[in-house]
């Protein structure tokens, strides 16, 4: 009413219901703003630091896209399609980086996947992450074995292990084991 009294050219007045919708959309988009600032506002964004926020957004979009009573279903579905397009393919990579972070391990992935996927989908995604980690580990072991074997074949002496050395430069009280 204030705008109508102040400006004669003002012809559109939002109803109480419209203001409620605006409030819902603003609170919905507020989380996207926070994630954007977290990811883009950091000089060194790393996937293990923003995984939680990405899963929060995914869960928010999933919930909004299936809420048939909400006026935001169409918008949420479009946003979900774009989100899945850009982040869906990197889900495995992001999950692996989280598991490799010693603060999280596999427990965080198991918990988040159970939150954002159905029970059967969560098991499938968790299994994919585990299988990929085992595959990467086995590949690393094979590459290390090949490197060691290659050094032995070429007659290069094995480099002395530094394990057990308390002082590498020989100064001080520490003894160097050979």
mmCIF file of C-alpha atoms in Angstrom:
data_model
loop_
_atom_site.group_PDB
_atom_site.id
_atom_site.type_symbol
_atom_site.label_atom_id
_atom_site.label_comp_id
_atom_site.label_asym_id
_atom_site.label_seq_id
_atom_site.Cartn_x
_atom_site.Cartn_y
_atom_site.Cartn_z
ATOM 1 C CA UNK A 1 0.000 0.000 0.000
ATOM 2 C CA UNK A 2 2.873 2.355 0.675
ATOM 3 C CA UNK A 3 4.013 2.204 -2.966
ATOM 4 C CA UNK A 4 0.547 2.970 -4.295
ATOM 5 C CA UNK A 5 0.284 6.071 -2.115
ATOM 6 C CA UNK A 6 3.757 7.253 -3.046
ATOM 7 C CA UNK A 7 3.839 6.536 -6.806
ATOM 8 C CA UNK A 8 0.751 7.008 -8.963
ATOM 9 C CA UNK A 9 2.323 4.927 -11.774
ATOM 10 C CA UNK A 10 2.662 1.912 -9.466
ATOM 11 C CA UNK A 11 0.097 -0.637 -10.657
ATOM 12 C CA UNK A 12 1.129 -3.977 -9.241
ATOM 13 C CA UNK A 13 0.812 -4.885 -5.593
ATOM 14 C CA UNK A 14 2.009 -8.211 -4.260
ATOM 15 C CA UNK A 15 -0.443 -10.107 -2.133
ATOM 16 C CA UNK A 16 0.420 -11.664 1.214
ATOM 17 C CA UNK A 17 0.578 -15.041 -0.577
ATOM 18 C CA UNK A 18 3.034 -13.644 -3.144
ATOM 19 C CA UNK A 19 5.276 -12.282 -0.389
ATOM 20 C CA UNK A 20 5.281 -15.703 1.262
ATOM 21 C CA UNK A 21 6.407 -17.247 -2.050
ATOM 22 C CA UNK A 22 9.168 -14.658 -2.374
ATOM 23 C CA UNK A 23 10.323 -15.507 1.131
ATOM 24 C CA UNK A 24 10.399 -19.238 0.327
ATOM 25 C CA UNK A 25 12.395 -18.681 -2.878
ATOM 26 C CA UNK A 26 14.848 -16.380 -1.097
ATOM 27 C CA UNK A 27 15.522 -18.874 1.694
ATOM 28 C CA UNK A 28 15.867 -21.653 -0.912
ATOM 29 C CA UNK A 29 18.420 -19.645 -2.905
ATOM 30 C CA UNK A 30 20.315 -18.483 0.186
ATOM 31 C CA UNK A 31 22.026 -21.868 0.477
ATOM 32 C CA UNK A 32 23.191 -21.640 -3.137
ATOM 33 C CA UNK A 33 24.696 -18.245 -2.390
ATOM 34 C CA UNK A 34 26.614 -19.638 0.608
ATOM 35 C CA UNK A 35 28.036 -22.531 -1.421
ATOM 36 C CA UNK A 36 28.994 -20.217 -4.267
ATOM 37 C CA UNK A 37 30.935 -17.995 -1.881
ATOM 38 C CA UNK A 38 32.603 -21.009 -0.284
ATOM 39 C CA UNK A 39 33.747 -22.472 -3.598
ATOM 40 C CA UNK A 40 34.510 -19.329 -5.565
ATOM 41 C CA UNK A 41 35.604 -17.185 -2.633
ATOM 42 C CA UNK A 42 38.510 -19.436 -1.713
ATOM 43 C CA UNK A 43 41.926 -19.083 -3.304
ATOM 44 C CA UNK A 44 42.408 -22.844 -3.138
ATOM 45 C CA UNK A 45 39.057 -24.601 -3.267
ATOM 46 C CA UNK A 46 39.426 -28.313 -2.753
ATOM 47 C CA UNK A 47 36.702 -30.843 -3.311
ATOM 48 C CA UNK A 48 37.000 -32.414 0.116
ATOM 49 C CA UNK A 49 36.109 -29.072 1.697
ATOM 50 C CA UNK A 50 32.932 -28.365 -0.222
ATOM 51 C CA UNK A 51 31.538 -31.856 -0.635
ATOM 52 C CA UNK A 52 29.206 -31.376 2.317
ATOM 53 C CA UNK A 53 27.792 -28.225 0.782
ATOM 54 C CA UNK A 54 27.345 -29.873 -2.609
ATOM 55 C CA UNK A 55 25.440 -32.749 -1.060
ATOM 56 C CA UNK A 56 23.328 -30.287 0.918
ATOM 57 C CA UNK A 57 22.411 -28.561 -2.348
ATOM 58 C CA UNK A 58 21.696 -31.896 -4.029
ATOM 59 C CA UNK A 59 19.417 -32.922 -1.180
ATOM 60 C CA UNK A 60 17.668 -29.557 -1.237
ATOM 61 C CA UNK A 61 17.067 -29.821 -4.993
ATOM 62 C CA UNK A 62 15.883 -33.415 -4.730
ATOM 63 C CA UNK A 63 13.382 -32.506 -2.030
ATOM 64 C CA UNK A 64 12.087 -29.448 -3.903
ATOM 65 C CA UNK A 65 11.742 -31.339 -7.176
ATOM 66 C CA UNK A 66 9.437 -34.008 -5.722
ATOM 67 C CA UNK A 67 7.273 -31.723 -3.567
ATOM 68 C CA UNK A 68 4.127 -31.742 -5.710
ATOM 69 C CA UNK A 69 2.435 -29.082 -3.599
ATOM 70 C CA UNK A 70 5.267 -26.615 -4.032
ATOM 71 C CA UNK A 71 5.130 -23.901 -6.658
ATOM 72 C CA UNK A 72 8.903 -24.359 -7.099
ATOM 73 C CA UNK A 73 8.873 -27.852 -8.635
ATOM 74 C CA UNK A 74 9.492 -26.659 -12.188
ATOM 75 C CA UNK A 75 12.321 -24.336 -11.145
ATOM 76 C CA UNK A 76 13.856 -27.011 -8.890
ATOM 77 C CA UNK A 77 13.741 -29.606 -11.694
ATOM 78 C CA UNK A 78 15.571 -27.255 -14.067
ATOM 79 C CA UNK A 79 18.148 -26.458 -11.407
ATOM 80 C CA UNK A 80 18.531 -30.156 -10.559
ATOM 81 C CA UNK A 81 19.135 -31.032 -14.222
ATOM 82 C CA UNK A 82 21.891 -28.418 -14.492
ATOM 83 C CA UNK A 83 23.380 -29.391 -11.139
ATOM 84 C CA UNK A 84 23.491 -33.075 -12.141
ATOM 85 C CA UNK A 85 24.984 -32.155 -15.511
ATOM 86 C CA UNK A 86 27.898 -30.284 -13.935
ATOM 87 C CA UNK A 87 28.417 -32.168 -10.676
ATOM 88 C CA UNK A 88 26.966 -35.607 -11.399
ATOM 89 C CA UNK A 89 29.958 -36.815 -13.399
ATOM 90 C CA UNK A 90 32.451 -35.617 -10.805
ATOM 91 C CA UNK A 91 30.586 -37.233 -7.921
ATOM 92 C CA UNK A 92 32.975 -40.195 -7.900
ATOM 93 C CA UNK A 93 36.073 -38.012 -8.005
ATOM 94 C CA UNK A 94 34.806 -35.774 -5.220
ATOM 95 C CA UNK A 95 33.888 -38.828 -3.148
ATOM 96 C CA UNK A 96 37.368 -40.282 -3.528
ATOM 97 C CA UNK A 97 39.018 -37.050 -2.437
ATOM 98 C CA UNK A 98 36.826 -37.026 0.660
ATOM 99 C CA UNK A 99 37.776 -40.606 1.528
ATOM 100 C CA UNK A 100 41.462 -39.752 1.124
ATOM 101 C CA UNK A 101 41.069 -36.887 3.601
ATOM 102 C CA UNK A 102 42.081 -38.520 6.892
ATOM 103 C CA UNK A 103 39.391 -36.574 8.784
ATOM 104 C CA UNK A 104 36.553 -38.184 6.841
ATOM 105 C CA UNK A 105 37.343 -41.613 5.470
ATOM 106 C CA UNK A 106 34.526 -43.745 4.077
ATOM 107 C CA UNK A 107 32.092 -43.024 6.921
ATOM 108 C CA UNK A 108 31.221 -39.555 5.583
ATOM 109 C CA UNK A 109 30.467 -40.960 2.128
ATOM 110 C CA UNK A 110 28.317 -43.722 3.599
ATOM 111 C CA UNK A 111 26.356 -41.239 5.685
ATOM 112 C CA UNK A 112 25.817 -38.699 2.890
ATOM 113 C CA UNK A 113 24.930 -41.262 0.273
ATOM 114 C CA UNK A 114 22.332 -42.747 2.596
ATOM 115 C CA UNK A 115 20.913 -39.232 3.023
ATOM 116 C CA UNK A 116 20.682 -38.237 -0.641
ATOM 117 C CA UNK A 117 20.010 -41.533 -2.405
ATOM 118 C CA UNK A 118 17.507 -44.302 -1.961
ATOM 119 C CA UNK A 119 18.796 -47.309 -0.004
ATOM 120 C CA UNK A 120 19.572 -49.357 -3.131
ATOM 121 C CA UNK A 121 21.163 -46.415 -4.963
ATOM 122 C CA UNK A 122 23.249 -45.544 -1.905
ATOM 123 C CA UNK A 123 24.617 -49.092 -1.719
ATOM 124 C CA UNK A 124 25.416 -49.001 -5.437
ATOM 125 C CA UNK A 125 27.239 -45.635 -5.201
ATOM 126 C CA UNK A 126 29.146 -46.663 -2.070
ATOM 127 C CA UNK A 127 30.167 -49.886 -3.797
ATOM 128 C CA UNK A 128 31.383 -47.910 -6.832
ATOM 129 C CA UNK A 129 33.530 -45.681 -4.615
ATOM 130 C CA UNK A 130 34.995 -48.720 -2.793
ATOM 131 C CA UNK A 131 35.705 -50.590 -6.021
ATOM 132 C CA UNK A 132 37.366 -47.539 -7.543
ATOM 133 C CA UNK A 133 39.540 -47.046 -4.466
ATOM 134 C CA UNK A 134 40.611 -50.710 -4.551
ATOM 135 C CA UNK A 135 41.350 -50.435 -8.262
ATOM 136 C CA UNK A 136 43.458 -47.290 -7.719
ATOM 137 C CA UNK A 137 45.328 -48.913 -4.851
ATOM 138 C CA UNK A 138 46.064 -52.063 -6.876
ATOM 139 C CA UNK A 139 47.231 -49.932 -9.793
ATOM 140 C CA UNK A 140 49.548 -48.036 -7.447
ATOM 141 C CA UNK A 141 50.952 -51.287 -6.014
ATOM 142 C CA UNK A 142 51.590 -52.678 -9.501
ATOM 143 C CA UNK A 143 53.293 -49.469 -10.621
ATOM 144 C CA UNK A 144 55.482 -49.530 -7.504
ATOM 145 C CA UNK A 145 56.403 -53.188 -8.063
ATOM 146 C CA UNK A 146 57.259 -52.472 -11.696
ATOM 147 C CA UNK A 147 59.429 -49.541 -10.623
ATOM 148 C CA UNK A 148 61.285 -51.639 -8.032
ATOM 149 C CA UNK A 149 61.718 -54.533 -10.472
ATOM 150 C CA UNK A 150 62.953 -52.147 -13.164
ATOM 151 C CA UNK A 151 65.550 -50.693 -10.791
ATOM 152 C CA UNK A 152 66.742 -54.186 -9.804
ATOM 153 C CA UNK A 153 67.044 -55.315 -13.436
ATOM 154 C CA UNK A 154 69.069 -52.263 -14.398
ATOM 155 C CA UNK A 155 71.493 -52.997 -11.562
ATOM 156 C CA UNK A 156 70.890 -49.785 -9.700
ATOM 157 C CA UNK A 157 71.537 -50.180 -6.009
ATOM 158 C CA UNK A 158 68.543 -49.924 -3.739
ATOM 159 C CA UNK A 159 68.371 -46.568 -2.023
ATOM 160 C CA UNK A 160 68.968 -46.840 1.661
ATOM 161 C CA UNK A 161 65.851 -46.503 3.741
ATOM 162 C CA UNK A 162 65.667 -43.474 5.952
ATOM 163 C CA UNK A 163 63.467 -45.293 8.445
ATOM 164 C CA UNK A 164 65.129 -45.458 11.830
ATOM 165 C CA UNK A 165 67.393 -42.453 11.291
ATOM 166 C CA UNK A 166 67.164 -39.915 14.048
ATOM 167 C CA UNK A 167 69.585 -37.390 12.587
ATOM 168 C CA UNK A 168 70.299 -37.306 8.869
ATOM 169 C CA UNK A 169 73.261 -34.951 8.905
ATOM 170 C CA UNK A 170 75.228 -36.832 11.590
ATOM 171 C CA UNK A 171 75.328 -33.927 14.030
ATOM 172 C CA UNK A 172 74.028 -34.155 17.562
ATOM 173 C CA UNK A 173 73.454 -37.194 19.711
ATOM 174 C CA UNK A 174 71.419 -39.233 17.261
ATOM 175 C CA UNK A 175 72.950 -42.291 15.644
ATOM 176 C CA UNK A 176 72.541 -43.166 11.998
ATOM 177 C CA UNK A 177 71.684 -46.795 11.313
ATOM 178 C CA UNK A 178 73.102 -48.345 8.185
#
